[in-house]
Amino acid sequence: TMRVGYFEQTRATLDPSESIFENVIGNRGDVTVGDEVITPHAYLERFQFSRARTREKVQVLSGGERARVALAKMLIDPVNLLLLDEPTNDLDVATLGALEEMLISTSATAIVVTHDRYFLDRVATSVLAFEGEGRVVRYASAHQALRGAAKSKESKSAEGNDTQRSSENAAPVAKVANKKSGLTYGERIELDGIMDAIAVCEEEVEAVEAELAAPDLYAKRGAEVPALSARLEAAQAKLTQTIERWEFLEAKKSGEA
């Protein structure tokens, strides 16, 4: 009884010699999305393909456009299990919003492999975090997974310190090196508050994404889209920088940086 929809990174499910319409719609009639029945062109418009563009061959499309076609093709069939391998690669903000809404509204189970934490925060009901050394932990959200990873690093750091203290033959040079790689007082204060800083950055990203996903934005306030898109890019960049800073401080704390 299982019907599987698979989205893979190389877009191998597409025929480059056929048009967007032929790849996605084929000989179908109207399309059912949730409880709604819409026309084929209305369905493709949800993936940012106007009626005129649906005749274009897939082979002339950009990487992001091919990703949109592949997503449209996968999501058009009724399935109860979706497997998505890095689905957000090359997608623009509008298409990400459409994908998120479709995944939220579907009754199917979706298994998503991704490094995009913003996307996981919007659609995931749980996260399996691969934390190394064969350890896989289930968390309720991407944010909780980040905190769990931090605790895991702290635990490993503590275990490493206990091992060093218990070793009677620890090399003096190694001890000196470890001491030099420790955090300064200011860095310890920064690390103590960095999870709150990450949460603030995530809230900003979510707020801007919500504005971009507003139903009336493109119809009534289209002039605001460029500024909102730039604001989102800046917020995402700041979040990335903050996470990278946290990873650096954690590595330095444990003597790995």
PDB file of C-alpha atoms in Angstrom:
ATOM      1  CA  THR A   1       0.000   0.000   0.000  1.00  0.00           C
ATOM      2  CA  MET A   2       3.025   2.315   0.136  1.00  0.00           C
ATOM      3  CA  ARG A   3       3.318   4.890  -2.651  1.00  0.00           C
ATOM      4  CA  VAL A   4       6.706   6.605  -2.633  1.00  0.00           C
ATOM      5  CA  GLY A   5       7.681   9.950  -4.136  1.00  0.00           C
ATOM      6  CA  TYR A   6      11.444  10.485  -4.501  1.00  0.00           C
ATOM      7  CA  PHE A   7      13.270  13.765  -5.101  1.00  0.00           C
ATOM      8  CA  GLU A   8      16.965  13.303  -5.845  1.00  0.00           C
ATOM      9  CA  GLN A   9      19.711  15.853  -6.347  1.00  0.00           C
ATOM     10  CA  THR A  10      20.663  15.138  -9.979  1.00  0.00           C
ATOM     11  CA  ARG A  11      17.094  15.634 -11.373  1.00  0.00           C
ATOM     12  CA  ALA A  12      17.440  12.323 -13.229  1.00  0.00           C
ATOM     13  CA  THR A  13      13.661  11.853 -13.195  1.00  0.00           C
ATOM     14  CA  LEU A  14      13.298  14.608 -15.820  1.00  0.00           C
ATOM     15  CA  ASP A  15      13.466  14.204 -19.602  1.00  0.00           C
ATOM     16  CA  PRO A  16      15.551  17.169 -20.868  1.00  0.00           C
ATOM     17  CA  SER A  17      14.105  16.897 -24.381  1.00  0.00           C
ATOM     18  CA  GLU A  18      10.524  17.381 -23.184  1.00  0.00           C
ATOM     19  CA  SER A  19       8.805  20.572 -22.052  1.00  0.00           C
ATOM     20  CA  ILE A  20       7.999  21.542 -18.478  1.00  0.00           C
ATOM     21  CA  PHE A  21       4.336  20.713 -19.114  1.00  0.00           C
ATOM     22  CA  GLU A  22       5.135  17.308 -20.636  1.00  0.00           C
ATOM     23  CA  ASN A  23       7.453  16.373 -17.765  1.00  0.00           C
ATOM     24  CA  VAL A  24       5.051  17.327 -14.982  1.00  0.00           C
ATOM     25  CA  ILE A  25       1.522  17.061 -16.353  1.00  0.00           C
ATOM     26  CA  GLY A  26       1.768  14.602 -19.232  1.00  0.00           C
ATOM     27  CA  ASN A  27      -1.746  13.411 -20.117  1.00  0.00           C
ATOM     28  CA  ARG A  28      -3.307  14.357 -16.783  1.00  0.00           C
ATOM     29  CA  GLY A  29      -6.316  16.586 -16.426  1.00  0.00           C
ATOM     30  CA  ASP A  30      -7.015  18.695 -13.344  1.00  0.00           C
ATOM     31  CA  VAL A  31      -4.677  18.337 -10.360  1.00  0.00           C
ATOM     32  CA  THR A  32      -5.732  17.610  -6.787  1.00  0.00           C
ATOM     33  CA  VAL A  33      -3.719  19.443  -4.103  1.00  0.00           C
ATOM     34  CA  GLY A  34      -4.973  18.557  -0.641  1.00  0.00           C
ATOM     35  CA  ASP A  35      -8.724  19.161  -0.761  1.00  0.00           C
ATOM     36  CA  GLU A  36      -8.435  21.532  -3.729  1.00  0.00           C
ATOM     37  CA  VAL A  37      -8.819  20.697  -7.432  1.00  0.00           C
ATOM     38  CA  ILE A  38      -6.940  23.081  -9.770  1.00  0.00           C
ATOM     39  CA  THR A  39      -6.014  23.242 -13.463  1.00  0.00           C
ATOM     40  CA  PRO A  40      -2.611  21.981 -14.668  1.00  0.00           C
ATOM     41  CA  HIS A  41      -1.425  25.520 -15.429  1.00  0.00           C
ATOM     42  CA  ALA A  42      -2.587  26.755 -12.021  1.00  0.00           C
ATOM     43  CA  TYR A  43      -0.558  23.937 -10.453  1.00  0.00           C
ATOM     44  CA  LEU A  44       2.574  24.884 -12.426  1.00  0.00           C
ATOM     45  CA  GLU A  45       2.105  28.542 -11.496  1.00  0.00           C
ATOM     46  CA  ARG A  46       2.592  27.518  -7.870  1.00  0.00           C
ATOM     47  CA  PHE A  47       6.140  26.622  -8.907  1.00  0.00           C
ATOM     48  CA  GLN A  48       6.637  29.980 -10.637  1.00  0.00           C
ATOM     49  CA  PHE A  49       6.050  28.728 -14.215  1.00  0.00           C
ATOM     50  CA  SER A  50       3.684  30.933 -16.198  1.00  0.00           C
ATOM     51  CA  ARG A  51       1.499  29.450 -18.938  1.00  0.00           C
ATOM     52  CA  ALA A  52       3.898  30.751 -21.616  1.00  0.00           C
ATOM     53  CA  ARG A  53       6.940  29.160 -19.971  1.00  0.00           C
ATOM     54  CA  THR A  54       5.448  25.686 -19.610  1.00  0.00           C
ATOM     55  CA  ARG A  55       6.323  24.983 -23.276  1.00  0.00           C
ATOM     56  CA  GLU A  56      10.060  25.484 -22.677  1.00  0.00           C
ATOM     57  CA  LYS A  57      12.318  22.426 -22.856  1.00  0.00           C
ATOM     58  CA  VAL A  58      13.839  21.302 -19.572  1.00  0.00           C
ATOM     59  CA  GLN A  59      17.296  21.227 -21.160  1.00  0.00           C
ATOM     60  CA  VAL A  60      17.365  25.041 -21.416  1.00  0.00           C
ATOM     61  CA  LEU A  61      16.422  25.644 -17.767  1.00  0.00           C
ATOM     62  CA  SER A  62      18.732  26.715 -14.963  1.00  0.00           C
ATOM     63  CA  GLY A  63      19.573  24.414 -12.055  1.00  0.00           C
ATOM     64  CA  GLY A  64      17.037  26.106  -9.798  1.00  0.00           C
ATOM     65  CA  GLU A  65      14.319  25.876 -12.442  1.00  0.00           C
ATOM     66  CA  ARG A  66      15.002  22.184 -12.988  1.00  0.00           C
ATOM     67  CA  ALA A  67      14.685  21.662  -9.245  1.00  0.00           C
ATOM     68  CA  ARG A  68      11.274  23.324  -9.359  1.00  0.00           C
ATOM     69  CA  VAL A  69      10.162  21.071 -12.225  1.00  0.00           C
ATOM     70  CA  ALA A  70      11.362  17.970 -10.358  1.00  0.00           C
ATOM     71  CA  LEU A  71       9.499  19.027  -7.218  1.00  0.00           C
ATOM     72  CA  ALA A  72       6.322  19.728  -9.183  1.00  0.00           C
ATOM     73  CA  LYS A  73       6.555  16.320 -10.850  1.00  0.00           C
ATOM     74  CA  MET A  74       7.104  14.495  -7.562  1.00  0.00           C
ATOM     75  CA  LEU A  75       4.373  16.276  -5.614  1.00  0.00           C
ATOM     76  CA  ILE A  76       1.661  15.933  -8.272  1.00  0.00           C
ATOM     77  CA  ASP A  77       1.010  12.231  -7.604  1.00  0.00           C
ATOM     78  CA  PRO A  78      -0.816  10.974  -4.502  1.00  0.00           C
ATOM     79  CA  VAL A  79       1.831   9.382  -2.284  1.00  0.00           C
ATOM     80  CA  ASN A  80       2.058   8.471   1.371  1.00  0.00           C
ATOM     81  CA  LEU A  81       5.850   8.584   1.703  1.00  0.00           C
ATOM     82  CA  LEU A  82       8.070  11.366   0.377  1.00  0.00           C
ATOM     83  CA  LEU A  83      11.860  11.006   0.244  1.00  0.00           C
ATOM     84  CA  LEU A  84      13.603  14.334  -0.386  1.00  0.00           C
ATOM     85  CA  ASP A  85      17.378  14.539  -0.809  1.00  0.00           C
ATOM     86  CA  GLU A  86      18.561  18.149  -0.329  1.00  0.00           C
ATOM     87  CA  PRO A  87      15.308  19.592  -1.767  1.00  0.00           C
ATOM     88  CA  THR A  88      16.143  23.243  -1.031  1.00  0.00           C
ATOM     89  CA  ASN A  89      19.305  23.387  -3.149  1.00  0.00           C
ATOM     90  CA  ASP A  90      19.014  26.103  -5.838  1.00  0.00           C
ATOM     91  CA  LEU A  91      15.459  27.083  -4.839  1.00  0.00           C
ATOM     92  CA  ASP A  92      14.416  30.718  -4.523  1.00  0.00           C
ATOM     93  CA  VAL A  93      12.378  32.098  -1.641  1.00  0.00           C
ATOM     94  CA  ALA A  94       9.030  31.864  -3.431  1.00  0.00           C
ATOM     95  CA  THR A  95       9.540  28.209  -4.394  1.00  0.00           C
ATOM     96  CA  LEU A  96      10.722  27.342  -0.896  1.00  0.00           C
ATOM     97  CA  GLY A  97       7.498  28.830   0.420  1.00  0.00           C
ATOM     98  CA  ALA A  98       5.419  26.761  -1.998  1.00  0.00           C
ATOM     99  CA  LEU A  99       7.290  23.580  -1.061  1.00  0.00           C
ATOM    100  CA  GLU A 100       6.873  24.269   2.645  1.00  0.00           C
ATOM    101  CA  GLU A 101       3.129  24.840   2.285  1.00  0.00           C
ATOM    102  CA  MET A 102       2.668  21.636   0.276  1.00  0.00           C
ATOM    103  CA  LEU A 103       4.631  19.554   2.796  1.00  0.00           C
ATOM    104  CA  ILE A 104       2.717  21.053   5.709  1.00  0.00           C
ATOM    105  CA  SER A 105      -0.647  20.387   4.037  1.00  0.00           C
ATOM    106  CA  THR A 106       0.102  16.852   2.812  1.00  0.00           C
ATOM    107  CA  SER A 107      -1.000  13.816   4.783  1.00  0.00           C
ATOM    108  CA  ALA A 108       2.072  11.884   3.614  1.00  0.00           C
ATOM    109  CA  THR A 109       5.119  11.187   5.747  1.00  0.00           C
ATOM    110  CA  ALA A 110       8.182  13.093   4.510  1.00  0.00           C
ATOM    111  CA  ILE A 111      11.767  12.053   5.166  1.00  0.00           C
ATOM    112  CA  VAL A 112      14.080  14.948   4.303  1.00  0.00           C
ATOM    113  CA  VAL A 113      17.872  14.894   4.094  1.00  0.00           C
ATOM    114  CA  THR A 114      19.087  18.488   4.347  1.00  0.00           C
ATOM    115  CA  HIS A 115      21.536  20.914   5.920  1.00  0.00           C
ATOM    116  CA  ASP A 116      18.960  23.713   5.706  1.00  0.00           C
ATOM    117  CA  ARG A 117      17.939  24.320   9.335  1.00  0.00           C
ATOM    118  CA  TYR A 118      15.525  27.116   8.388  1.00  0.00           C
ATOM    119  CA  PHE A 119      13.592  24.664   6.227  1.00  0.00           C
ATOM    120  CA  LEU A 120      13.547  22.030   8.971  1.00  0.00           C
ATOM    121  CA  ASP A 121      12.240  24.553  11.488  1.00  0.00           C
ATOM    122  CA  ARG A 122       9.246  25.200   9.234  1.00  0.00           C
ATOM    123  CA  VAL A 123       8.248  21.658   8.238  1.00  0.00           C
ATOM    124  CA  ALA A 124       9.842  19.029  10.501  1.00  0.00           C
ATOM    125  CA  THR A 125       7.971  17.414  13.378  1.00  0.00           C
ATOM    126  CA  SER A 126      11.155  15.670  14.512  1.00  0.00           C
ATOM    127  CA  VAL A 127      14.844  15.619  13.589  1.00  0.00           C
ATOM    128  CA  LEU A 128      17.278  12.701  13.456  1.00  0.00           C
ATOM    129  CA  ALA A 129      20.694  14.248  14.106  1.00  0.00           C
ATOM    130  CA  PHE A 130      23.764  12.241  13.077  1.00  0.00           C
ATOM    131  CA  GLU A 131      26.275  13.269  15.731  1.00  0.00           C
ATOM    132  CA  GLY A 132      29.218  11.095  14.710  1.00  0.00           C
ATOM    133  CA  GLU A 133      30.642   7.781  15.921  1.00  0.00           C
ATOM    134  CA  GLY A 134      27.428   5.978  14.991  1.00  0.00           C
ATOM    135  CA  ARG A 135      25.318   8.111  17.315  1.00  0.00           C
ATOM    136  CA  VAL A 136      21.893   9.187  15.996  1.00  0.00           C
ATOM    137  CA  VAL A 137      19.571  11.181  18.272  1.00  0.00           C
ATOM    138  CA  ARG A 138      15.940  12.121  17.688  1.00  0.00           C
ATOM    139  CA  TYR A 139      14.960  15.691  18.581  1.00  0.00           C
ATOM    140  CA  ALA A 140      11.651  17.527  18.460  1.00  0.00           C
ATOM    141  CA  SER A 141      13.015  20.370  16.287  1.00  0.00           C
ATOM    142  CA  ALA A 142      16.101  21.637  14.467  1.00  0.00           C
ATOM    143  CA  HIS A 143      16.666  24.196  17.214  1.00  0.00           C
ATOM    144  CA  GLN A 144      16.562  21.469  19.864  1.00  0.00           C
ATOM    145  CA  ALA A 145      18.991  19.437  17.732  1.00  0.00           C
ATOM    146  CA  LEU A 146      21.413  22.363  17.738  1.00  0.00           C
ATOM    147  CA  ARG A 147      21.237  22.586  21.520  1.00  0.00           C
ATOM    148  CA  GLY A 148      21.640  18.826  21.758  1.00  0.00           C
ATOM    149  CA  ALA A 149      24.750  18.975  19.595  1.00  0.00           C
ATOM    150  CA  ALA A 150      26.163  21.665  21.872  1.00  0.00           C
ATOM    151  CA  LYS A 151      25.572  19.501  24.940  1.00  0.00           C
ATOM    152  CA  SER A 152      27.103  16.527  23.146  1.00  0.00           C
ATOM    153  CA  LYS A 153      30.237  18.544  22.402  1.00  0.00           C
ATOM    154  CA  GLU A 154      30.410  19.716  26.002  1.00  0.00           C
ATOM    155  CA  SER A 155      30.061  16.113  27.190  1.00  0.00           C
ATOM    156  CA  LYS A 156      32.825  14.908  24.860  1.00  0.00           C
ATOM    157  CA  SER A 157      35.014  17.793  25.989  1.00  0.00           C
ATOM    158  CA  ALA A 158      34.435  16.864  29.629  1.00  0.00           C
ATOM    159  CA  GLU A 159      35.231  13.216  28.919  1.00  0.00           C
ATOM    160  CA  GLY A 160      38.421  14.251  27.168  1.00  0.00           C
ATOM    161  CA  ASN A 161      39.480  16.405  30.123  1.00  0.00           C
ATOM    162  CA  ASP A 162      38.792  13.569  32.583  1.00  0.00           C
ATOM    163  CA  THR A 163      40.899  11.217  30.456  1.00  0.00           C
ATOM    164  CA  GLN A 164      43.763  13.718  30.375  1.00  0.00           C
ATOM    165  CA  ARG A 165      43.665  14.204  34.156  1.00  0.00           C
ATOM    166  CA  SER A 166      43.660  10.457  34.775  1.00  0.00           C
ATOM    167  CA  SER A 167      46.601   9.811  32.487  1.00  0.00           C
ATOM    168  CA  GLU A 168      49.792   9.632  34.549  1.00  0.00           C
ATOM    169  CA  ASN A 169      52.023   9.883  31.485  1.00  0.00           C
ATOM    170  CA  ALA A 170      50.351  12.833  29.756  1.00  0.00           C
ATOM    171  CA  ALA A 171      52.980  14.802  27.856  1.00  0.00           C
ATOM    172  CA  PRO A 172      53.737  18.273  29.327  1.00  0.00           C
ATOM    173  CA  VAL A 173      53.774  19.761  25.831  1.00  0.00           C
ATOM    174  CA  ALA A 174      50.241  18.505  25.203  1.00  0.00           C
ATOM    175  CA  LYS A 175      49.072  20.120  28.446  1.00  0.00           C
ATOM    176  CA  VAL A 176      50.616  23.432  27.534  1.00  0.00           C
ATOM    177  CA  ALA A 177      49.051  23.316  24.077  1.00  0.00           C
ATOM    178  CA  ASN A 178      45.642  22.561  25.556  1.00  0.00           C
ATOM    179  CA  LYS A 179      45.965  25.460  27.950  1.00  0.00           C
ATOM    180  CA  LYS A 180      46.781  27.857  25.135  1.00  0.00           C
ATOM    181  CA  SER A 181      43.783  26.725  23.131  1.00  0.00           C
ATOM    182  CA  GLY A 182      41.314  27.413  25.988  1.00  0.00           C
ATOM    183  CA  LEU A 183      38.779  30.247  25.925  1.00  0.00           C
ATOM    184  CA  THR A 184      39.518  33.717  27.170  1.00  0.00           C
ATOM    185  CA  TYR A 185      37.235  35.221  29.800  1.00  0.00           C
ATOM    186  CA  GLY A 186      35.438  37.270  27.146  1.00  0.00           C
ATOM    187  CA  GLU A 187      34.971  34.214  24.924  1.00  0.00           C
ATOM    188  CA  ARG A 188      33.519  32.215  27.818  1.00  0.00           C
ATOM    189  CA  ILE A 189      30.963  34.992  28.405  1.00  0.00           C
ATOM    190  CA  GLU A 190      30.218  35.059  24.676  1.00  0.00           C
ATOM    191  CA  LEU A 191      29.746  31.282  24.554  1.00  0.00           C
ATOM    192  CA  ASP A 192      27.393  31.350  27.535  1.00  0.00           C
ATOM    193  CA  GLY A 193      25.033  33.685  25.664  1.00  0.00           C
ATOM    194  CA  ILE A 194      25.481  32.484  22.111  1.00  0.00           C
ATOM    195  CA  MET A 195      22.522  30.078  22.070  1.00  0.00           C
ATOM    196  CA  ASP A 196      20.239  33.001  22.934  1.00  0.00           C
ATOM    197  CA  ALA A 197      21.871  34.990  20.120  1.00  0.00           C
ATOM    198  CA  ILE A 198      21.184  32.121  17.700  1.00  0.00           C
ATOM    199  CA  ALA A 199      17.552  32.036  18.836  1.00  0.00           C
ATOM    200  CA  VAL A 200      17.211  35.782  18.147  1.00  0.00           C
ATOM    201  CA  CYS A 201      18.674  35.320  14.651  1.00  0.00           C
ATOM    202  CA  GLU A 202      16.287  32.435  13.961  1.00  0.00           C
ATOM    203  CA  GLU A 203      13.318  34.534  15.071  1.00  0.00           C
ATOM    204  CA  GLU A 204      14.350  37.283  12.642  1.00  0.00           C
ATOM    205  CA  VAL A 205      14.631  34.773   9.780  1.00  0.00           C
ATOM    206  CA  GLU A 206      11.219  33.311  10.614  1.00  0.00           C
ATOM    207  CA  ALA A 207       9.640  36.774  10.822  1.00  0.00           C
ATOM    208  CA  VAL A 208      10.902  37.795   7.369  1.00  0.00           C
ATOM    209  CA  GLU A 209       9.939  34.423   5.868  1.00  0.00           C
ATOM    210  CA  ALA A 210       6.426  34.913   7.246  1.00  0.00           C
ATOM    211  CA  GLU A 211       6.217  38.305   5.540  1.00  0.00           C
ATOM    212  CA  LEU A 212       7.407  36.821   2.243  1.00  0.00           C
ATOM    213  CA  ALA A 213       4.835  34.038   2.541  1.00  0.00           C
ATOM    214  CA  ALA A 214       1.933  36.471   3.041  1.00  0.00           C
ATOM    215  CA  PRO A 215      -0.812  35.650   0.468  1.00  0.00           C
ATOM    216  CA  ASP A 216      -1.281  39.275  -0.616  1.00  0.00           C
ATOM    217  CA  LEU A 217       2.410  40.219  -0.861  1.00  0.00           C
ATOM    218  CA  TYR A 218       3.002  39.608  -4.573  1.00  0.00           C
ATOM    219  CA  ALA A 219      -0.485  40.725  -5.595  1.00  0.00           C
ATOM    220  CA  LYS A 220      -0.731  43.962  -3.602  1.00  0.00           C
ATOM    221  CA  ARG A 221       2.733  44.785  -2.258  1.00  0.00           C
ATOM    222  CA  GLY A 222       5.073  43.489  -4.930  1.00  0.00           C
ATOM    223  CA  ALA A 223       7.370  46.514  -4.591  1.00  0.00           C
ATOM    224  CA  GLU A 224       8.319  45.316  -1.088  1.00  0.00           C
ATOM    225  CA  VAL A 225       9.641  41.941  -2.271  1.00  0.00           C
ATOM    226  CA  PRO A 226      13.225  43.007  -3.197  1.00  0.00           C
ATOM    227  CA  ALA A 227      13.776  44.699   0.179  1.00  0.00           C
ATOM    228  CA  LEU A 228      12.304  41.736   2.066  1.00  0.00           C
ATOM    229  CA  SER A 229      14.428  39.290   0.078  1.00  0.00           C
ATOM    230  CA  ALA A 230      17.557  41.311   0.863  1.00  0.00           C
ATOM    231  CA  ARG A 231      16.551  41.450   4.525  1.00  0.00           C
ATOM    232  CA  LEU A 232      16.095  37.672   4.560  1.00  0.00           C
ATOM    233  CA  GLU A 233      19.522  37.095   3.005  1.00  0.00           C
ATOM    234  CA  ALA A 234      21.100  39.369   5.609  1.00  0.00           C
ATOM    235  CA  ALA A 235      19.269  37.609   8.461  1.00  0.00           C
ATOM    236  CA  GLN A 236      20.275  34.175   7.177  1.00  0.00           C
ATOM    237  CA  ALA A 237      23.897  35.314   6.774  1.00  0.00           C
ATOM    238  CA  LYS A 238      23.940  36.615  10.345  1.00  0.00           C
ATOM    239  CA  LEU A 239      22.474  33.355  11.623  1.00  0.00           C
ATOM    240  CA  THR A 240      25.094  31.362   9.716  1.00  0.00           C
ATOM    241  CA  GLN A 241      27.892  33.539  11.098  1.00  0.00           C
ATOM    242  CA  THR A 242      26.580  33.160  14.635  1.00  0.00           C
ATOM    243  CA  ILE A 243      26.374  29.370  14.319  1.00  0.00           C
ATOM    244  CA  GLU A 244      29.892  29.253  12.860  1.00  0.00           C
ATOM    245  CA  ARG A 245      31.102  31.395  15.758  1.00  0.00           C
ATOM    246  CA  TRP A 246      29.462  28.998  18.220  1.00  0.00           C
ATOM    247  CA  GLU A 247      31.148  26.026  16.516  1.00  0.00           C
ATOM    248  CA  PHE A 248      34.505  27.796  16.641  1.00  0.00           C
ATOM    249  CA  LEU A 249      34.181  28.620  20.341  1.00  0.00           C
ATOM    250  CA  GLU A 250      33.091  25.068  21.155  1.00  0.00           C
ATOM    251  CA  ALA A 251      36.068  23.690  19.207  1.00  0.00           C
ATOM    252  CA  LYS A 252      38.440  26.081  20.946  1.00  0.00           C
ATOM    253  CA  LYS A 253      36.957  25.190  24.314  1.00  0.00           C
ATOM    254  CA  SER A 254      37.636  21.512  23.684  1.00  0.00           C
ATOM    255  CA  GLY A 255      41.124  22.218  22.355  1.00  0.00           C
ATOM    256  CA  GLU A 256      40.332  21.390  18.729  1.00  0.00           C
ATOM    257  CA  ALA A 257      40.862  24.930  17.374  1.00  0.00           C
TER     258      ALA A 257
END
